[in-house]
Structures are given as C-alpha cells and as structure tokens.
C-alpha cells in the first residue's frame, strides 16, 4: 500500500554541526569550577545586545525548547553536555519553497568545548497538496540543504565570534586550530572548514490519531536512509510509537499526545557533536603525527625536543579529557536514549572512528617515549662534553699556579729572557691544541 502525505502541517527537525575554530581547555574549567565559569561567561554574554544565551539544564523554560535535560539523561552528568547555548536572532523564519510553506519554529546553537557547535532547528512544514512519501521527503531535503542552510550559515560566524571575544575577555584558556585549517586548505585539503555547516541530519516527526500499525510502520520506514545491511531498526520501547534512527535521516512516529520521543532530536544532536569532534581530533592527530615523523631527523636541539614534548603532552591530555566526558555523557543517558545512541553509533560507524582515534593516541605515546629517549641521550652527551671541558680547566689550574709561583721569583724573569724562543715553541702548540678542544666542545654543546 502506497501512503500519501496529505495536505497538512508536519514537524521536521534538522540539526547541523560546524567547527568553531577553537578548543576550550575543559580540565582548567573543571579545576576552577565548571558551573561557576559557565555562569560568569553567561553573564558576560547576556550583557551584549541582540544576544540570547543560556546554559543547558538551567530550566530556563522561556528559552529552552520542549525537552529539558532530565528527559534525555537518567543521571546528572559531571559536566554539562554542552558548554553554552545561543538562540539566534534569525532575520528570516518563513519560506515559500516549491509552493509549500516552511517556518522555523525554534532555532538553537549548542556550543561545545571540543571545537564543535551544533544547530537545533524545529520546522513546521505546511504541505500545499497531497504527494507521495518519497516526493515529500526529497522536497524537504532540497529545502533544508538549500534555502535553510544558506539562511543560517552566516550566523555560525557571527555568534562564534561573540563567544570567542567573551572567552578571551574572561581569559579562558583555548587552543586554536585556525592555523591547521589554513595549512590544510593551502594544500588543497579542506578537511576543517571553519564556521560553516558541515552536514545536516533530518528527523521527520509524524503524529497519528490511532495506534500505529505494523503496516504503517513498514510504509513510513522508507523515509529513513540506513547504512546497515538489515536496514533501519525500530528502537521503540512500546508498541504504540516507533523510532527509526538512520544515516542522514531519522523517523519518529507517535500517537497524538505522546511525549515518549521528545528527547530524540537532542540525542541526535549530541551524537552529531561527538561524531564531528572525533573527526576534528582525528584530523588534528593525523596531521601532528605526520609532522612529528617528518621533523624527527631535523630536530636535534634539546629545546626543540622539549617543545615537541609539550605539544604531545597537551594533545594527549585533550584526548583523555574528551574520552572521559564522552563516557560520562553516554553512561548517564536515559534507557531509551541509550538505545537511540547505540543505533546511531551503528548507523554512523562511530565505534571504528573512536577506535582509530585511540590507535593514534597509542602512536602519540610511542612518539613521546622516543622523544624522551632522545632527550636523555642528548642531555647525557651534553653532560659528558661539560665534564671534559671542566677536566681541561682542572689540568690547567696547577699549571697556572706553578706559573704564578715562579713569576714571583726574580730569576724566572732572567730565565725567560734568555730562553724565550724554546719556551714559546713548547707553549704555543699546547695552547693551540687546548684551544681547539675547548672550541670543539663548546660548539658541540651549542647544538643542544
């Protein structure tokens, strides 16, 4: 049975990640009190004109959309799932597209600490005429990746810059990856486009007057694009509703009045954040490991090796804190949210991506050990050279003392006057040889 989409209004969610260009040092925020730091930054942001900011889970019902944090999580996370939220002041909210009306009901930007922000957009689509499901899906897809993307893309830059300014004013420690993005772009590898939407995930939301039959589920399942050989799976925990997480598109079907899947868009947004953040960290790690390998033969001085060790230490610490937060958030999800998360992990192949990042972390530790060994050898060689120089001076000291003793005697002057040529012939070669060795060791030490 082919089911048509009737002339009516429907809810569609779209969420889209983008790279901000900076990573906030979350370990430093934790040390100084994460909630306190968030609140200070929020107060500063609120003082700006034309800005609307909030903290996730703050129960600011005038600001947040219908899902509160406790609808998504079964326990309190150690740090807030997002760092700060912005409600953009969009200039354009209503669109006439291919004879149908689209209206942005709600729009939020979730800024996260690991270089990524995610848009949450709730749309009301008014279908002007009956059409086939596949035609409706493709029409919504064209609008979201066309007119919607073009209208919200400029705000990625605007509100990110607002946040960066406040973070700098508050002296929050950040690591920029702007230079890395520029270097990759210069080489024709635009892997890290900044402050521009990376992709969009679309969630179709349908409400029904009656209980959803298996026949309707099977028909509407064609909305979902799945990466799994078995196709998209329904992960609903009850028989009245249906939820199909997919690759690029997901589907929610509920009986009218049901609040069961209100948290689904937020879970998808969190998954999008982690997917984009893992991609960012993986690109950064890949680039740095290649650079370490290329520079290994050129880096000979102790100060340069120490500088490389500092870079590796910072990267490793960032990764460790990221995975701690990742585990904390996924462990605290509500039961239904855990099931959605698992399906999204499978659909998006997030586990292999995470494993690849962990493998690079191991390589980073190996690189660290190599640099430590090389540093030890360099320091040992430098110490030996210093010992040799001091040995030369120790040998010279008695000679100088003998000279001082005899110089006080009058007969030494007479002896020198009579035999100055033979004495010079002996002393000059000795001085030249000693000077050569002192110069050699000093030059060797300067390399460290």
mmCIF file of N, CA and C in Angstrom, residues 309-389:
data_model
loop_
_atom_site.group_PDB
_atom_site.id
_atom_site.type_symbol
_atom_site.label_atom_id
_atom_site.label_comp_id
_atom_site.label_asym_id
_atom_site.label_seq_id
_atom_site.Cartn_x
_atom_site.Cartn_y
_atom_site.Cartn_z
ATOM 1 N N UNK A 309 57.684 17.798 22.990
ATOM 2 C CA UNK A 309 57.112 17.042 24.111
ATOM 3 C C UNK A 309 55.935 17.782 24.731
ATOM 4 N N UNK A 310 56.032 19.107 24.792
ATOM 5 C CA UNK A 310 54.926 19.908 25.327
ATOM 6 C C UNK A 310 53.684 19.786 24.437
ATOM 7 N N UNK A 311 53.893 19.795 23.119
ATOM 8 C CA UNK A 311 52.772 19.657 22.175
ATOM 9 C C UNK A 311 52.096 18.299 22.359
ATOM 10 N N UNK A 312 52.919 17.239 22.450
ATOM 11 C CA UNK A 312 52.378 15.885 22.611
ATOM 12 C C UNK A 312 51.610 15.764 23.927
ATOM 13 N N UNK A 313 52.159 16.320 24.989
ATOM 14 C CA UNK A 313 51.502 16.263 26.303
ATOM 15 C C UNK A 313 50.139 16.938 26.253
ATOM 16 N N UNK A 314 50.076 18.094 25.606
ATOM 17 C CA UNK A 314 48.808 18.835 25.515
ATOM 18 C C UNK A 314 47.772 18.058 24.699
ATOM 19 N N UNK A 315 48.216 17.468 23.580
ATOM 20 C CA UNK A 315 47.310 16.666 22.753
ATOM 21 C C UNK A 315 46.772 15.475 23.529
ATOM 22 N N UNK A 316 47.655 14.790 24.231
ATOM 23 C CA UNK A 316 47.253 13.605 24.993
ATOM 24 C C UNK A 316 46.251 13.962 26.085
ATOM 25 N N UNK A 317 46.507 15.053 26.791
ATOM 26 C CA UNK A 317 45.599 15.478 27.853
ATOM 27 C C UNK A 317 44.221 15.836 27.285
ATOM 28 N N UNK A 318 44.198 16.534 26.138
ATOM 29 C CA UNK A 318 42.926 16.883 25.496
ATOM 30 C C UNK A 318 42.122 15.633 25.151
ATOM 31 N N UNK A 319 42.814 14.626 24.617
ATOM 32 C CA UNK A 319 42.146 13.384 24.247
ATOM 33 C C UNK A 319 41.592 12.660 25.465
ATOM 34 N N UNK A 320 42.396 12.608 26.525
ATOM 35 C CA UNK A 320 41.965 11.888 27.726
ATOM 36 C C UNK A 320 40.719 12.521 28.335
ATOM 37 N N UNK A 321 40.696 13.850 28.421
ATOM 38 C CA UNK A 321 39.528 14.536 28.988
ATOM 39 C C UNK A 321 38.320 14.368 28.065
ATOM 40 N N UNK A 322 38.549 14.398 26.742
ATOM 41 C CA UNK A 322 37.447 14.203 25.788
ATOM 42 C C UNK A 322 36.787 12.846 25.999
ATOM 43 N N UNK A 323 37.587 11.791 26.117
ATOM 44 C CA UNK A 323 37.022 10.455 26.290
ATOM 45 C C UNK A 323 36.376 10.283 27.666
ATOM 46 N N UNK A 324 36.890 10.972 28.668
ATOM 47 C CA UNK A 324 36.238 10.943 29.987
ATOM 48 C C UNK A 324 34.839 11.539 29.898
ATOM 49 N N UNK A 325 34.726 12.693 29.235
ATOM 50 C CA UNK A 325 33.417 13.338 29.070
ATOM 51 C C UNK A 325 32.493 12.489 28.193
ATOM 52 N N UNK A 326 33.051 11.891 27.159
ATOM 53 C CA UNK A 326 32.285 11.020 26.253
ATOM 54 C C UNK A 326 31.642 9.877 27.036
ATOM 55 N N UNK A 327 32.445 9.218 27.869
ATOM 56 C CA UNK A 327 31.931 8.090 28.651
ATOM 57 C C UNK A 327 30.913 8.555 29.682
ATOM 58 N N UNK A 328 31.175 9.704 30.293
ATOM 59 C CA UNK A 328 30.267 10.208 31.319
ATOM 60 C C UNK A 328 28.891 10.513 30.726
ATOM 61 N N UNK A 329 28.869 11.151 29.565
ATOM 62 C CA UNK A 329 27.598 11.509 28.933
ATOM 63 C C UNK A 329 26.833 10.258 28.498
ATOM 64 N N UNK A 330 27.523 9.294 27.876
ATOM 65 C CA UNK A 330 26.828 8.095 27.388
ATOM 66 C C UNK A 330 26.362 7.200 28.534
ATOM 67 N N UNK A 331 27.087 7.202 29.649
ATOM 68 C CA UNK A 331 26.668 6.396 30.804
ATOM 69 C C UNK A 331 25.434 6.965 31.481
ATOM 70 N N UNK A 332 25.262 8.289 31.429
ATOM 71 C CA UNK A 332 24.169 8.944 32.150
ATOM 72 C C UNK A 332 22.900 9.094 31.308
ATOM 73 N N UNK A 333 22.914 8.610 30.079
ATOM 74 C CA UNK A 333 21.719 8.715 29.242
ATOM 75 C C UNK A 333 20.572 7.892 29.824
ATOM 76 N N UNK A 334 19.344 8.357 29.592
ATOM 77 C CA UNK A 334 18.159 7.588 29.989
ATOM 78 C C UNK A 334 18.096 6.308 29.149
ATOM 79 N N UNK A 335 17.379 5.263 29.627
ATOM 80 C CA UNK A 335 17.349 3.981 28.893
ATOM 81 C C UNK A 335 16.972 4.099 27.428
ATOM 82 N N UNK A 336 15.911 4.845 27.093
ATOM 83 C CA UNK A 336 15.520 4.984 25.704
ATOM 84 C C UNK A 336 16.588 5.743 24.922
ATOM 85 N N UNK A 337 17.225 6.714 25.594
ATOM 86 C CA UNK A 337 18.285 7.483 24.935
ATOM 87 C C UNK A 337 19.495 6.603 24.636
ATOM 88 N N UNK A 338 19.796 5.671 25.545
ATOM 89 C CA UNK A 338 20.900 4.733 25.303
ATOM 90 C C UNK A 338 20.643 3.898 24.058
ATOM 91 N N UNK A 339 19.397 3.466 23.905
ATOM 92 C CA UNK A 339 19.062 2.643 22.743
ATOM 93 C C UNK A 339 19.197 3.444 21.453
ATOM 94 N N UNK A 340 18.750 4.691 21.479
ATOM 95 C CA UNK A 340 18.897 5.562 20.308
ATOM 96 C C UNK A 340 20.375 5.773 19.993
ATOM 97 N N UNK A 341 21.154 6.013 21.046
ATOM 98 C CA UNK A 341 22.596 6.261 20.882
ATOM 99 C C UNK A 341 23.280 5.050 20.236
ATOM 100 N N UNK A 342 22.949 3.849 20.695
ATOM 101 C CA UNK A 342 23.551 2.629 20.127
ATOM 102 C C UNK A 342 23.254 2.516 18.644
ATOM 103 N N UNK A 343 21.976 2.789 18.282
ATOM 104 C CA UNK A 343 21.592 2.684 16.878
ATOM 105 C C UNK A 343 22.332 3.725 16.028
ATOM 106 N N UNK A 344 22.457 4.931 16.556
ATOM 107 C CA UNK A 344 23.179 5.975 15.824
ATOM 108 C C UNK A 344 24.660 5.621 15.696
ATOM 109 N N UNK A 345 25.241 5.054 16.738
ATOM 110 C CA UNK A 345 26.639 4.610 16.663
ATOM 111 C C UNK A 345 26.822 3.590 15.543
ATOM 112 N N UNK A 346 25.852 2.676 15.410
ATOM 113 C CA UNK A 346 25.938 1.668 14.350
ATOM 114 C C UNK A 346 25.729 2.298 12.970
ATOM 115 N N UNK A 347 24.719 3.157 12.872
ATOM 116 C CA UNK A 347 24.407 3.780 11.589
ATOM 117 C C UNK A 347 25.565 4.653 11.091
ATOM 118 N N UNK A 348 26.214 5.342 12.002
ATOM 119 C CA UNK A 348 27.260 6.295 11.623
ATOM 120 C C UNK A 348 28.671 5.710 11.747
ATOM 121 N N UNK A 349 28.771 4.457 12.165
ATOM 122 C CA UNK A 349 30.073 3.785 12.333
ATOM 123 C C UNK A 349 31.006 4.607 13.240
ATOM 124 N N UNK A 350 30.440 5.039 14.350
ATOM 125 C CA UNK A 350 31.213 5.860 15.276
ATOM 126 C C UNK A 350 32.250 5.052 16.044
ATOM 127 N N UNK A 351 31.984 3.777 16.315
ATOM 128 C CA UNK A 351 32.927 2.962 17.091
ATOM 129 C C UNK A 351 34.261 2.794 16.357
ATOM 130 N N UNK A 352 34.251 2.448 15.042
ATOM 131 C CA UNK A 352 35.541 2.381 14.337
ATOM 132 C C UNK A 352 36.277 3.717 14.318
ATOM 133 N N UNK A 353 35.531 4.826 14.217
ATOM 134 C CA UNK A 353 36.164 6.150 14.254
ATOM 135 C C UNK A 353 36.828 6.390 15.607
ATOM 136 N N UNK A 354 36.109 6.023 16.666
ATOM 137 C CA UNK A 354 36.656 6.187 18.015
ATOM 138 C C UNK A 354 37.883 5.303 18.214
ATOM 139 N N UNK A 355 37.833 4.065 17.692
ATOM 140 C CA UNK A 355 38.973 3.148 17.816
ATOM 141 C C UNK A 355 40.190 3.683 17.059
ATOM 142 N N UNK A 356 39.941 4.287 15.891
ATOM 143 C CA UNK A 356 41.041 4.864 15.106
ATOM 144 C C UNK A 356 41.710 6.005 15.866
ATOM 145 N N UNK A 357 40.902 6.793 16.573
ATOM 146 C CA UNK A 357 41.446 7.890 17.371
ATOM 147 C C UNK A 357 42.258 7.352 18.547
ATOM 148 N N UNK A 358 41.760 6.290 19.185
ATOM 149 C CA UNK A 358 42.504 5.671 20.288
ATOM 150 C C UNK A 358 43.828 5.075 19.789
ATOM 151 N N UNK A 359 43.822 4.544 18.563
ATOM 152 C CA UNK A 359 45.052 3.993 17.982
ATOM 153 C C UNK A 359 46.081 5.101 17.763
ATOM 154 N N UNK A 360 45.618 6.245 17.316
ATOM 155 C CA UNK A 360 46.526 7.385 17.138
ATOM 156 C C UNK A 360 47.052 7.870 18.483
ATOM 157 N N UNK A 361 46.230 7.743 19.508
ATOM 158 C CA UNK A 361 46.681 8.114 20.849
ATOM 159 C C UNK A 361 47.836 7.209 21.290
ATOM 160 N N UNK A 362 47.760 5.920 20.957
ATOM 161 C CA UNK A 362 48.854 4.995 21.265
ATOM 162 C C UNK A 362 50.129 5.390 20.518
ATOM 163 N N UNK A 363 49.967 5.748 19.234
ATOM 164 C CA UNK A 363 51.117 6.187 18.450
ATOM 165 C C UNK A 363 51.739 7.444 19.039
ATOM 166 N N UNK A 364 50.878 8.316 19.549
ATOM 167 C CA UNK A 364 51.358 9.545 20.177
ATOM 168 C C UNK A 364 52.200 9.226 21.411
ATOM 169 N N UNK A 365 51.759 8.230 22.188
ATOM 170 C CA UNK A 365 52.530 7.826 23.365
ATOM 171 C C UNK A 365 53.870 7.218 22.963
ATOM 172 N N UNK A 366 53.881 6.451 21.864
ATOM 173 C CA UNK A 366 55.138 5.898 21.366
ATOM 174 C C UNK A 366 56.084 7.007 20.933
ATOM 175 N N UNK A 367 55.527 8.021 20.257
ATOM 176 C CA UNK A 367 56.325 9.171 19.844
ATOM 177 C C UNK A 367 56.890 9.893 21.058
ATOM 178 N N UNK A 368 56.084 9.985 22.100
ATOM 179 C CA UNK A 368 56.526 10.633 23.340
ATOM 180 C C UNK A 368 57.722 9.885 23.937
ATOM 181 N N UNK A 369 57.622 8.558 23.973
ATOM 182 C CA UNK A 369 58.714 7.759 24.528
ATOM 183 C C UNK A 369 59.992 7.907 23.703
ATOM 184 N N UNK A 370 59.847 7.970 22.371
ATOM 185 C CA UNK A 370 61.020 8.153 21.508
ATOM 186 C C UNK A 370 61.705 9.484 21.783
ATOM 187 N N UNK A 371 60.901 10.528 21.924
ATOM 188 C CA UNK A 371 61.467 11.846 22.216
ATOM 189 C C UNK A 371 62.134 11.868 23.596
ATOM 190 N N UNK A 372 61.537 11.182 24.555
ATOM 191 C CA UNK A 372 62.120 11.119 25.897
ATOM 192 C C UNK A 372 63.480 10.427 25.850
ATOM 193 N N UNK A 373 63.574 9.305 25.107
ATOM 194 C CA UNK A 373 64.847 8.585 24.970
ATOM 195 C C UNK A 373 65.893 9.463 24.292
ATOM 196 N N UNK A 374 65.472 10.154 23.228
ATOM 197 C CA UNK A 374 66.401 11.024 22.515
ATOM 198 C C UNK A 374 66.845 12.183 23.396
ATOM 199 N N UNK A 375 65.918 12.713 24.170
ATOM 200 C CA UNK A 375 66.244 13.815 25.076
ATOM 201 C C UNK A 375 67.252 13.365 26.129
ATOM 202 N N UNK A 376 67.078 12.156 26.647
ATOM 203 C CA UNK A 376 68.005 11.615 27.647
ATOM 204 C C UNK A 376 69.404 11.459 27.056
ATOM 205 N N UNK A 377 69.460 10.957 25.800
ATOM 206 C CA UNK A 377 70.754 10.783 25.144
ATOM 207 C C UNK A 377 71.445 12.126 24.907
ATOM 208 N N UNK A 378 70.661 13.114 24.473
ATOM 209 C CA UNK A 378 71.217 14.444 24.227
ATOM 210 C C UNK A 378 71.744 15.069 25.509
ATOM 211 N N UNK A 379 70.965 14.943 26.562
ATOM 212 C CA UNK A 379 71.393 15.517 27.844
ATOM 213 C C UNK A 379 72.622 14.800 28.376
ATOM 214 N N UNK A 380 72.682 13.483 28.183
ATOM 215 C CA UNK A 380 73.844 12.709 28.623
ATOM 216 C C UNK A 380 75.096 13.129 27.848
ATOM 217 N N UNK A 381 74.943 13.302 26.512
ATOM 218 C CA UNK A 381 76.076 13.731 25.693
ATOM 219 C C UNK A 381 76.540 15.135 26.078
ATOM 220 N N UNK A 382 75.570 16.016 26.362
ATOM 221 C CA UNK A 382 75.911 17.383 26.777
ATOM 222 C C UNK A 382 76.660 17.370 28.100
ATOM 223 N N UNK A 383 76.232 16.505 29.021
ATOM 224 C CA UNK A 383 76.884 16.403 30.328
ATOM 225 C C UNK A 383 78.314 15.911 30.186
ATOM 226 N N UNK A 384 78.522 14.918 29.297
ATOM 227 C CA UNK A 384 79.878 14.397 29.076
ATOM 228 C C UNK A 384 80.799 15.475 28.509
ATOM 229 N N UNK A 385 80.284 16.269 27.581
ATOM 230 C CA UNK A 385 81.085 17.352 26.997
ATOM 231 C C UNK A 385 81.473 18.378 28.047
ATOM 232 N N UNK A 386 80.539 18.686 28.932
ATOM 233 C CA UNK A 386 80.841 19.638 30.009
ATOM 234 C C UNK A 386 81.899 19.092 30.954
ATOM 235 N N UNK A 387 81.812 17.802 31.236
ATOM 236 C CA UNK A 387 82.808 17.170 32.119
ATOM 237 C C UNK A 387 84.198 17.262 31.512
ATOM 238 N N UNK A 388 84.293 17.048 30.173
ATOM 239 C CA UNK A 388 85.587 17.131 29.502
ATOM 240 C C UNK A 388 86.163 18.541 29.570
ATOM 241 N N UNK A 389 85.297 19.537 29.361
ATOM 242 C CA UNK A 389 85.764 20.929 29.433
ATOM 243 C C UNK A 389 86.265 21.254 30.834
#
